[in-house]
mmCIF file of C-alpha atoms in Angstrom:
data_model
loop_
_atom_site.group_PDB
_atom_site.id
_atom_site.type_symbol
_atom_site.label_atom_id
_atom_site.label_comp_id
_atom_site.label_asym_id
_atom_site.label_seq_id
_atom_site.Cartn_x
_atom_site.Cartn_y
_atom_site.Cartn_z
ATOM 1 C CA ARG A 53 -18.184 -12.422 -13.552
ATOM 2 C CA ALA A 54 -14.758 -12.439 -11.886
ATOM 3 C CA ASP A 55 -15.891 -15.251 -9.598
ATOM 4 C CA LYS A 56 -16.888 -17.348 -12.599
ATOM 5 C CA LEU A 57 -13.743 -16.597 -14.595
ATOM 6 C CA ARG A 58 -11.170 -17.133 -11.797
ATOM 7 C CA ALA A 59 -8.150 -16.501 -13.964
ATOM 8 C CA ILE A 60 -5.131 -14.231 -14.121
ATOM 9 C CA GLY A 61 -5.119 -11.776 -17.007
ATOM 10 C CA ASP A 62 -3.112 -12.912 -20.012
ATOM 11 C CA ASP A 63 -2.346 -9.577 -21.688
ATOM 12 C CA ALA A 64 1.192 -10.185 -22.952
ATOM 13 C CA ALA A 65 2.049 -6.488 -22.962
ATOM 14 C CA GLU A 66 1.430 -6.062 -19.228
ATOM 15 C CA GLN A 67 3.096 -9.255 -18.036
ATOM 16 C CA PRO A 68 6.702 -7.962 -17.851
ATOM 17 C CA TYR A 69 5.672 -5.036 -15.636
ATOM 18 C CA TYR A 70 2.481 -5.903 -13.785
ATOM 19 C CA LYS A 71 2.190 -9.657 -13.645
ATOM 20 C CA ILE A 72 -0.575 -10.568 -11.206
ATOM 21 C CA THR A 73 0.367 -13.354 -8.829
ATOM 22 C CA THR A 74 -3.091 -14.513 -7.696
ATOM 23 C CA PHE A 75 -6.754 -13.589 -7.936
ATOM 24 C CA TYR A 76 -8.149 -15.077 -4.723
ATOM 25 C CA ASP A 77 -7.200 -12.017 -2.669
ATOM 26 C CA ASP A 78 -9.127 -9.835 -5.133
ATOM 27 C CA LEU A 79 -12.195 -12.059 -4.927
ATOM 28 C CA PHE A 80 -11.969 -12.074 -1.133
ATOM 29 C CA TYR A 81 -11.695 -8.279 -1.008
ATOM 30 C CA ALA A 82 -14.491 -7.694 -3.522
ATOM 31 C CA ALA A 83 -16.871 -10.137 -1.842
ATOM 32 C CA ASN A 84 -16.505 -8.266 1.437
ATOM 33 C CA TRP A 85 -17.331 -4.975 -0.241
ATOM 34 C CA LEU A 86 -20.332 -6.534 -1.953
ATOM 35 C CA TYR A 87 -21.577 -7.893 1.364
ATOM 36 C CA MET A 88 -21.280 -4.405 2.872
ATOM 37 C CA ALA A 89 -23.188 -2.933 -0.065
ATOM 38 C CA THR A 90 -25.949 -5.542 -0.265
ATOM 39 C CA GLY A 91 -26.096 -7.375 3.053
ATOM 40 C CA GLU A 92 -26.352 -10.646 1.125
ATOM 41 C CA GLN A 93 -24.884 -13.547 3.093
ATOM 42 C CA LYS A 94 -23.819 -15.386 -0.057
ATOM 43 C CA TYR A 95 -20.751 -13.154 -0.347
ATOM 44 C CA LEU A 96 -19.459 -14.069 3.096
ATOM 45 C CA ASP A 97 -20.265 -17.713 2.356
ATOM 46 C CA LEU A 98 -18.066 -17.554 -0.739
ATOM 47 C CA CYS A 99 -15.262 -16.113 1.376
ATOM 48 C CA LYS A 100 -15.476 -19.001 3.819
ATOM 49 C CA THR A 101 -15.842 -21.863 1.369
ATOM 50 C CA ASP A 102 -13.881 -20.724 -1.701
ATOM 51 C CA TYR A 103 -11.564 -17.773 -1.115
ATOM 52 C CA ILE A 104 -10.093 -18.062 2.379
ATOM 53 C CA PRO A 105 -8.691 -21.585 1.795
ATOM 54 C CA ASN A 106 -6.734 -20.165 -1.147
ATOM 55 C CA LEU A 107 -5.367 -16.985 0.445
ATOM 56 C CA GLY A 108 -1.627 -16.419 0.717
ATOM 57 C CA LYS A 109 0.461 -18.009 3.448
ATOM 58 C CA GLU A 110 3.706 -16.993 5.090
ATOM 59 C CA ASP A 111 6.762 -18.400 3.308
ATOM 60 C CA GLN A 112 7.242 -22.114 3.972
ATOM 61 C CA SER A 113 4.340 -22.051 6.401
ATOM 62 C CA THR A 114 0.654 -22.861 6.679
ATOM 63 C CA GLU A 115 0.098 -19.622 8.606
ATOM 64 C CA MET A 116 -2.043 -16.955 6.949
ATOM 65 C CA LYS A 117 0.083 -14.194 5.453
ATOM 66 C CA TYR A 118 0.454 -11.063 7.563
ATOM 67 C CA THR A 119 3.907 -9.639 6.779
ATOM 68 C CA TRP A 120 3.260 -7.924 3.458
ATOM 69 C CA GLY A 121 1.434 -4.702 2.604
ATOM 70 C CA MET A 122 -1.694 -3.882 0.682
ATOM 71 C CA CYS A 123 -1.061 -2.781 -2.895
ATOM 72 C CA TRP A 124 -2.238 -3.211 -6.496
ATOM 73 C CA ASP A 125 -1.203 -6.883 -6.560
ATOM 74 C CA ASP A 126 -2.058 -7.895 -3.008
ATOM 75 C CA VAL A 127 -5.245 -6.793 -1.255
ATOM 76 C CA GLN A 128 -5.333 -9.673 1.218
ATOM 77 C CA GLN A 129 -4.775 -7.471 4.260
ATOM 78 C CA GLY A 130 -7.581 -5.142 3.227
ATOM 79 C CA GLY A 131 -9.829 -8.142 2.803
ATOM 80 C CA THR A 132 -8.785 -9.440 6.211
ATOM 81 C CA LEU A 133 -9.735 -6.148 7.833
ATOM 82 C CA LEU A 134 -13.117 -6.051 6.095
ATOM 83 C CA TYR A 135 -13.852 -9.686 6.914
ATOM 84 C CA ALA A 136 -13.098 -9.047 10.584
ATOM 85 C CA LEU A 137 -15.462 -6.064 10.508
ATOM 86 C CA ASN A 138 -18.190 -7.910 8.600
ATOM 87 C CA THR A 139 -18.193 -11.081 10.698
ATOM 88 C CA GLY A 140 -17.106 -9.819 14.116
ATOM 89 C CA ASP A 141 -15.026 -13.012 14.312
ATOM 90 C CA ALA A 142 -12.352 -12.738 17.010
ATOM 91 C CA THR A 143 -10.031 -14.997 15.016
ATOM 92 C CA TRP A 144 -9.995 -12.570 12.112
ATOM 93 C CA LYS A 145 -9.666 -9.588 14.406
ATOM 94 C CA GLU A 146 -6.539 -11.244 15.778
ATOM 95 C CA GLN A 147 -5.329 -12.017 12.258
ATOM 96 C CA PHE A 148 -5.421 -8.352 11.341
ATOM 97 C CA ARG A 149 -3.829 -7.368 14.648
ATOM 98 C CA LYS A 150 -0.888 -9.603 13.724
ATOM 99 C CA HIS A 151 -0.443 -7.557 10.555
ATOM 100 C CA LEU A 152 -0.345 -4.259 12.431
ATOM 101 C CA GLU A 153 1.905 -5.638 15.155
ATOM 102 C CA TYR A 154 4.377 -6.802 12.512
ATOM 103 C CA TRP A 155 4.455 -3.258 11.158
ATOM 104 C CA ILE A 156 4.859 -1.615 14.561
ATOM 105 C CA THR A 157 6.541 -3.653 17.295
ATOM 106 C CA GLY A 158 6.852 -7.078 15.689
ATOM 107 C CA TYR A 159 4.922 -10.337 15.873
ATOM 108 C CA GLY A 160 5.982 -13.978 15.965
ATOM 109 C CA GLY A 161 9.650 -13.072 15.898
ATOM 110 C CA LYS A 162 9.204 -11.018 12.725
ATOM 111 C CA GLN A 163 9.286 -7.239 12.391
ATOM 112 C CA ILE A 164 9.397 -4.850 9.489
ATOM 113 C CA ASN A 165 12.585 -2.945 8.701
ATOM 114 C CA HIS A 166 12.896 0.782 9.383
ATOM 115 C CA THR A 167 14.886 3.632 7.941
ATOM 116 C CA PRO A 168 17.199 5.335 10.464
ATOM 117 C CA ASP A 169 14.702 8.192 10.811
ATOM 118 C CA GLY A 170 11.616 6.091 11.485
ATOM 119 C CA LEU A 171 9.856 5.039 8.295
ATOM 120 C CA ALA A 172 8.448 1.510 8.423
ATOM 121 C CA TRP A 173 10.155 0.228 5.285
ATOM 122 C CA LEU A 174 8.833 -2.830 3.451
ATOM 123 C CA THR A 175 10.435 -2.723 0.011
ATOM 124 C CA ASN A 176 12.380 -0.421 -2.279
ATOM 125 C CA TRP A 177 9.410 -0.170 -4.659
ATOM 126 C CA GLY A 178 6.982 2.405 -3.279
ATOM 127 C CA SER A 179 8.111 2.309 0.340
ATOM 128 C CA LEU A 180 5.855 5.239 1.233
ATOM 129 C CA ARG A 181 2.926 3.662 -0.599
ATOM 130 C CA HIS A 182 3.098 0.654 1.693
ATOM 131 C CA ALA A 183 3.629 2.708 4.848
ATOM 132 C CA THR A 184 0.742 5.091 4.191
ATOM 133 C CA THR A 185 -1.689 2.393 3.078
ATOM 134 C CA THR A 186 -0.912 0.459 6.244
ATOM 135 C CA ALA A 187 -1.375 3.709 8.154
ATOM 136 C CA PHE A 188 -4.859 4.082 6.687
ATOM 137 C CA MET A 189 -5.823 0.560 7.688
ATOM 138 C CA ALA A 190 -4.392 1.187 11.146
ATOM 139 C CA TYR A 191 -6.666 4.221 11.494
ATOM 140 C CA VAL A 192 -9.683 2.152 10.456
ATOM 141 C CA ALA A 193 -8.768 -0.675 12.817
ATOM 142 C CA ALA A 194 -8.255 1.759 15.687
ATOM 143 C CA ASP A 195 -11.735 3.184 15.112
ATOM 144 C CA GLU A 196 -13.639 0.030 14.219
ATOM 145 C CA LEU A 197 -11.895 -3.011 15.687
ATOM 146 C CA PHE A 198 -9.975 -1.778 18.718
ATOM 147 C CA SER A 199 -11.824 1.349 19.788
ATOM 148 C CA GLY A 200 -11.207 2.354 23.402
ATOM 149 C CA THR A 201 -8.209 0.062 23.880
ATOM 150 C CA ALA A 202 -4.499 0.677 24.296
ATOM 151 C CA ASP A 203 -4.028 -0.958 20.912
ATOM 152 C CA ALA A 204 -6.148 1.753 19.309
ATOM 153 C CA ASP A 205 -3.850 4.430 20.700
ATOM 154 C CA LYS A 206 -0.756 2.552 19.530
ATOM 155 C CA TYR A 207 -2.095 2.037 16.022
ATOM 156 C CA THR A 208 -3.163 5.669 15.694
ATOM 157 C CA GLN A 209 0.243 6.882 16.867
ATOM 158 C CA PHE A 210 1.953 4.603 14.355
ATOM 159 C CA ALA A 211 -0.222 5.899 11.530
ATOM 160 C CA ASP A 212 0.452 9.507 12.539
ATOM 161 C CA THR A 213 4.228 9.011 12.481
ATOM 162 C CA GLN A 214 4.168 7.405 9.027
ATOM 163 C CA MET A 215 2.017 10.134 7.550
ATOM 164 C CA ASN A 216 4.036 12.893 9.170
ATOM 165 C CA TYR A 217 7.177 11.338 7.731
ATOM 166 C CA CYS A 218 5.749 12.061 4.273
ATOM 167 C CA PHE A 219 5.112 15.678 5.180
ATOM 168 C CA GLY A 220 8.734 16.307 6.231
ATOM 169 C CA ASP A 221 9.051 14.876 9.725
ATOM 170 C CA ASN A 222 12.249 13.058 8.781
ATOM 171 C CA ASP A 223 15.954 13.716 9.132
ATOM 172 C CA SER A 224 16.111 15.462 5.756
ATOM 173 C CA LYS A 225 13.113 17.717 6.523
ATOM 174 C CA PHE A 226 11.976 16.698 3.060
ATOM 175 C CA SER A 227 8.365 16.446 1.910
ATOM 176 C CA TYR A 228 7.632 13.446 -0.283
ATOM 177 C CA VAL A 229 4.364 15.009 -1.456
ATOM 178 C CA ILE A 230 4.877 16.990 -4.651
ATOM 179 C CA GLY A 231 4.100 20.683 -4.236
ATOM 180 C CA MET A 232 3.892 20.500 -0.443
ATOM 181 C CA GLY A 233 6.373 22.271 1.806
ATOM 182 C CA ASP A 234 9.585 24.109 0.996
ATOM 183 C CA THR A 235 11.500 21.093 -0.308
ATOM 184 C CA TYR A 236 9.875 18.303 -2.252
ATOM 185 C CA PRO A 237 10.769 16.062 -5.255
ATOM 186 C CA LYS A 238 11.674 17.867 -8.463
ATOM 187 C CA ALA A 239 12.093 14.919 -10.845
ATOM 188 C CA TRP A 240 9.086 12.701 -10.282
ATOM 189 C CA HIS A 241 8.464 9.993 -12.885
ATOM 190 C CA HIS A 242 5.376 11.242 -14.705
ATOM 191 C CA ARG A 243 5.622 12.122 -18.377
ATOM 192 C CA THR A 244 2.422 14.171 -18.679
ATOM 193 C CA SER A 245 3.266 16.739 -16.018
ATOM 194 C CA SER A 246 6.839 16.966 -17.303
ATOM 195 C CA GLY A 247 5.688 18.405 -20.610
ATOM 196 C CA VAL A 248 8.400 16.435 -22.405
ATOM 197 C CA TRP A 249 7.440 15.077 -25.802
ATOM 198 C CA ASP A 250 10.818 14.138 -27.299
ATOM 199 C CA ASP A 251 13.689 11.814 -26.412
ATOM 200 C CA GLN A 252 14.947 14.087 -23.621
ATOM 201 C CA TRP A 253 12.723 12.396 -21.022
ATOM 202 C CA THR A 254 15.714 10.756 -19.340
ATOM 203 C CA MET A 255 17.359 14.166 -18.884
ATOM 204 C CA LEU A 256 14.611 15.480 -16.617
ATOM 205 C CA GLY A 257 15.803 16.448 -13.165
ATOM 206 C CA GLU A 258 19.208 17.270 -14.552
ATOM 207 C CA GLU A 259 18.805 19.814 -17.334
ATOM 208 C CA LYS A 260 15.115 20.513 -17.774
ATOM 209 C CA GLU A 261 12.360 21.875 -15.571
ATOM 210 C CA TYR A 262 8.921 20.328 -15.478
ATOM 211 C CA ALA A 263 6.105 22.152 -17.235
ATOM 212 C CA HIS A 264 3.576 21.393 -14.487
ATOM 213 C CA VAL A 265 3.616 20.631 -10.774
ATOM 214 C CA LEU A 266 1.811 17.389 -10.004
ATOM 215 C CA TYR A 267 0.342 18.771 -6.783
ATOM 216 C CA GLY A 268 -0.490 16.209 -4.125
ATOM 217 C CA ALA A 269 1.203 13.190 -5.681
ATOM 218 C CA LEU A 270 3.090 10.922 -3.286
ATOM 219 C CA VAL A 271 6.369 9.606 -4.697
ATOM 220 C CA GLY A 272 7.753 6.145 -4.040
ATOM 221 C CA GLY A 273 10.004 7.252 -1.215
ATOM 222 C CA PRO A 274 13.455 6.605 0.201
ATOM 223 C CA GLY A 275 15.532 3.460 0.258
ATOM 224 C CA GLN A 276 16.102 1.565 3.482
ATOM 225 C CA SER A 277 19.072 3.803 4.325
ATOM 226 C CA GLY A 278 16.746 6.815 4.197
ATOM 227 C CA ALA A 279 18.465 8.149 1.074
ATOM 228 C CA PHE A 280 16.303 9.538 -1.719
ATOM 229 C CA ASN A 281 17.586 9.805 -5.290
ATOM 230 C CA ASP A 282 15.639 12.640 -6.893
ATOM 231 C CA LYS A 283 16.109 11.561 -10.510
ATOM 232 C CA VAL A 284 13.411 10.705 -13.033
ATOM 233 C CA ASN A 285 14.975 7.348 -13.842
ATOM 234 C CA SER A 286 15.298 6.353 -10.198
ATOM 235 C CA TYR A 287 11.947 4.626 -10.514
ATOM 236 C CA GLU A 288 11.938 3.087 -7.045
ATOM 237 C CA ASN A 289 12.237 6.552 -5.493
ATOM 238 C CA THR A 290 10.398 8.942 -7.805
ATOM 239 C CA GLU A 291 7.608 6.887 -9.364
ATOM 240 C CA VAL A 292 4.064 8.131 -8.784
ATOM 241 C CA ALA A 293 0.996 5.906 -9.143
ATOM 242 C CA ILE A 294 -2.700 5.715 -8.388
ATOM 243 C CA ASP A 295 -2.209 3.043 -5.746
ATOM 244 C CA TYR A 296 0.578 5.125 -4.165
ATOM 245 C CA ASN A 297 -1.921 7.904 -3.570
ATOM 246 C CA ALA A 298 -4.960 5.772 -2.725
ATOM 247 C CA GLY A 299 -4.051 4.718 0.814
ATOM 248 C CA TYR A 300 -2.287 8.009 1.457
ATOM 249 C CA THR A 301 -5.375 10.047 0.509
ATOM 250 C CA ALA A 302 -7.632 7.794 2.576
ATOM 251 C CA ALA A 303 -5.279 8.248 5.546
ATOM 252 C CA LEU A 304 -5.526 12.021 5.126
ATOM 253 C CA CYS A 305 -9.305 11.706 5.430
ATOM 254 C CA ALA A 306 -8.865 9.627 8.584
ATOM 255 C CA MET A 307 -6.546 12.266 10.068
ATOM 256 C CA ILE A 308 -9.081 15.002 9.405
#
C-alpha cells in the first residue's frame, strides 16, 4: 500500500513537529525487510529500479548520503546495511563502511563532531539516540559484513565506547539511562511518569519530584560541549522517545 501511495503524510497537526522529509528511504528499508521475510526477488528489484535512484545525497553532491544517522525521519543507513546484507554487493558494503568510517575516524575529508569526553555527536536533538543507533548498526556490520577483519574490531570498539558513555563512562560519571547508576537524569521530559496533571508541568525538576521512575529510558543527551541541562523544558537534553530507545535497546542485545 505504501508503495502505491508514495506520499508524505498531510496531517496538519503533526507537521510543525514531525514533518517527514521523504518517503523513499522508508520504502527502501521496508522492501529489504520484506525480502528477508519472504525471499521474493521483487522487493530487491523495486529497490534497484525505484527506490535507490531517489535516495538522499550528500549536500550539493551526487554522492549517496552517508553522514547522517538513522532515526524516525531517516532510515536510509539502515536500508543501506540491509541491502548490503541481502545482495552481498561489494559496492553497498563499501557504502555502509563509509557511514561507519565517518562516525569513527572520518571519510572523504568529513568526520563527525565529538564531545570533549568522547561521544560521537551528530546534533543537539537526541545526540545519544544517534550515537547508540549507529552503535547498534556497527555491531551488526561487525558480525555480518566485516567478520574476522580489523574493521570488525574497530567498529565493535566504537560501539562499546558509545554505549558505555551512556552508562556513565564520561567525564561527569553520569548515567543517561533513567534509573541506572547512582546519578542519572531527574527531570526527563515525559508527562505520564511525572504524575503531573495541572499547569505545573514546567516546574518539574525544580520544585516537584516525579511520581514514577521511567526505568530504562535513554534521554536525549548532552550538547556538543558535553554539558547536560537536567531540566524538563530542556527538550534537546531530557526528551525521551521510542526511537531514542530502539537502537539503544538493540545495541544492548548485541552487547549481550
